[in-house]
Tab-separated table of C-alpha atoms in Angstrom:
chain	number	residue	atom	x	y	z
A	1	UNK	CA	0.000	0.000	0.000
A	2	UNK	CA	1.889	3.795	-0.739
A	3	UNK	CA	-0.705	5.402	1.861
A	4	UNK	CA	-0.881	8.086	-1.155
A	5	UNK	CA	-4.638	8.978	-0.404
A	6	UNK	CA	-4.632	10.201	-4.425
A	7	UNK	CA	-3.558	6.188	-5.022
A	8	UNK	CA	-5.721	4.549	-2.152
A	9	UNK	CA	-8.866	6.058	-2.664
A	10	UNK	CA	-8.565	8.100	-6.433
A	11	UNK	CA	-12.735	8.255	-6.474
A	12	UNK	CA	-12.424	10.750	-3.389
A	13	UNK	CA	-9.190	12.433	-3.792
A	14	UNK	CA	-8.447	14.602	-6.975
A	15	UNK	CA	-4.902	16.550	-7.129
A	16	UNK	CA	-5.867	19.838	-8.643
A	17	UNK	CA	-2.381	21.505	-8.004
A	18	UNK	CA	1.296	19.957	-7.141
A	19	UNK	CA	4.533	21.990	-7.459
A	20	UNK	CA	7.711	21.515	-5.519
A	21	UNK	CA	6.479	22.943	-2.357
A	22	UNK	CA	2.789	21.877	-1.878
A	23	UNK	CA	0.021	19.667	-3.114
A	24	UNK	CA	-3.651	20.364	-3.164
A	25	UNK	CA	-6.277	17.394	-2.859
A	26	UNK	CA	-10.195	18.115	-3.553
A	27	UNK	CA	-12.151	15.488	-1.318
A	28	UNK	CA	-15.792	14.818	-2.223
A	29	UNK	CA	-17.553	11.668	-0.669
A	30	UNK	CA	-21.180	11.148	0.154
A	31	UNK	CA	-22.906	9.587	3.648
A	32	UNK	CA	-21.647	6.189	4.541
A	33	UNK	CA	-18.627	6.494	2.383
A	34	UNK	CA	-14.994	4.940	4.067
A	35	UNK	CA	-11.649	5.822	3.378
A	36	UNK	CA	-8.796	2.912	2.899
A	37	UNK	CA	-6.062	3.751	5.586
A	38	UNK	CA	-3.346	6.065	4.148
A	39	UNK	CA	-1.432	9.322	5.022
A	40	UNK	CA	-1.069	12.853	5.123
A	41	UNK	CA	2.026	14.794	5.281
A	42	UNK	CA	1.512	18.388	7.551
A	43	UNK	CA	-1.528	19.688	6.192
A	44	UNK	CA	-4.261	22.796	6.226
A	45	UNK	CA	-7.752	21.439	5.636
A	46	UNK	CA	-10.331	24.024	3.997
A	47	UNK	CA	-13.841	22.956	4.458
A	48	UNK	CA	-16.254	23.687	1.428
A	49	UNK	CA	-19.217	22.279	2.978
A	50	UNK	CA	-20.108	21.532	6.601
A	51	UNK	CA	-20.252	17.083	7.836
A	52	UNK	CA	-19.533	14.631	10.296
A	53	UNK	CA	-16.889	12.191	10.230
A	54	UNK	CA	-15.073	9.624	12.390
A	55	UNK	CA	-11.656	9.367	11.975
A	56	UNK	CA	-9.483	5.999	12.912
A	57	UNK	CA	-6.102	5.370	13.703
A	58	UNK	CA	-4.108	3.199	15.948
A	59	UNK	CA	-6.880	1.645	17.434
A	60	UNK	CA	-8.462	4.901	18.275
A	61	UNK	CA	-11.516	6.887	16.878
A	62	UNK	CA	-12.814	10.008	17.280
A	63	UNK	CA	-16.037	11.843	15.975
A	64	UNK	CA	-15.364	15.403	14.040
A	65	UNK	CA	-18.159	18.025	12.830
A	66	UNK	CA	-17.221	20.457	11.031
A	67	UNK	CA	-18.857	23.515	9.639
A	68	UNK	CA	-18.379	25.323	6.260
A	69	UNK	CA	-15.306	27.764	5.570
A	70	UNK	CA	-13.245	26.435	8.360
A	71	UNK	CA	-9.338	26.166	8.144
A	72	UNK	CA	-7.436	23.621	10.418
A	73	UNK	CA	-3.984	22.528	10.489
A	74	UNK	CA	-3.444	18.534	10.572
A	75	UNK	CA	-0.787	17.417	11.405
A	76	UNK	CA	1.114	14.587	9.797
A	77	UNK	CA	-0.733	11.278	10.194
A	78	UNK	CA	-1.976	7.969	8.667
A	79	UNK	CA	-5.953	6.970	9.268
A	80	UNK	CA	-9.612	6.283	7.717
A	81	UNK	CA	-12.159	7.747	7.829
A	82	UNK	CA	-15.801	7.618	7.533
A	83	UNK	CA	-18.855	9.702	6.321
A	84	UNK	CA	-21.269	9.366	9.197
A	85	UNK	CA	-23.401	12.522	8.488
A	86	UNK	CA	-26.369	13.027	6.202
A	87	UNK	CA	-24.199	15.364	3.854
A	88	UNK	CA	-21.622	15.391	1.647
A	89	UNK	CA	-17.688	15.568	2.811
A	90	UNK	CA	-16.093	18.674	0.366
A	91	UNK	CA	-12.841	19.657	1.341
A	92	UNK	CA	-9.494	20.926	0.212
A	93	UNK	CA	-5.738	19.599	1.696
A	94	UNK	CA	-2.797	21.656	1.286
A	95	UNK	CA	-0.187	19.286	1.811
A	96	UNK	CA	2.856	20.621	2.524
A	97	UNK	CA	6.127	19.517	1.683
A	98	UNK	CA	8.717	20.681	3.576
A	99	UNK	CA	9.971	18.813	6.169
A	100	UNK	CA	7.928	18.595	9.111
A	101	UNK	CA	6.730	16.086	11.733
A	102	UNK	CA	6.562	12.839	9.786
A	103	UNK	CA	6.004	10.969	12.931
A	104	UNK	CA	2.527	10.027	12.708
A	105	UNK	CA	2.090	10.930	16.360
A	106	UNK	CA	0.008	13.797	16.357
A	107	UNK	CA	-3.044	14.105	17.428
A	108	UNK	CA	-6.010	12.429	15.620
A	109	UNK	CA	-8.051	14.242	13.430
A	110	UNK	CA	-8.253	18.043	12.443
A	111	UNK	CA	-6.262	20.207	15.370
A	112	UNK	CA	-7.576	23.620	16.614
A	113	UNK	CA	-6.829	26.428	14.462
């Protein structure tokens, strides 16, 4: 498995920009869809539209909502997720990279902004 999310799930995630510095990922999925486990390097999140997911990794799971027009930082990690509103998941990922915290340790999910 590369953990590429582009690779491990290409019917969600769509690259719509890549240079040397960042890559951007458009994420579209509808209720009940899953996510095959794969990873994220440091990363901003833009919502486009406001749902409910749960999030999995390393035996642990926690429950995000999130409204429209937010921007969080992630920090690096590997997970899956889940769809378990009643609306549609639309987001953007800036990946970026420069080196960063690889680790996979961070916290779970979309941090505080």
């Amino acid at each position: 498995m590369s953990g590429d999310p582009a690779e491990t799930n290409p019917e969600l995630y769509r690259v719509v920009l890549e240079n040397e510095r960042v890559r951007v990922l458009e994420y579209r999925d509808r209720p009940g869809d899953r996510t095959a486990p794969h990873r994220h390097p440091d990363t901003v999140m833009v919502t486009l539209g406001a749902f409910s997911r749960r999030i999995s990794a390393g035996g642990r799971e926690v429950h995000v909502d999130l409204a429209a027009g937010e921007a969080r930082w992630v920090a690096a990690q590997e997970h899956s997720g889940e769809n378990v509103g009643t609306t549609p998941t639309h987001a953007l990922f800036v990946e970026l990279k420069e080196p960063g915290n690889e680790t996979g340790e961070a916290a779970l999910g979309p941090g505080e902004p």
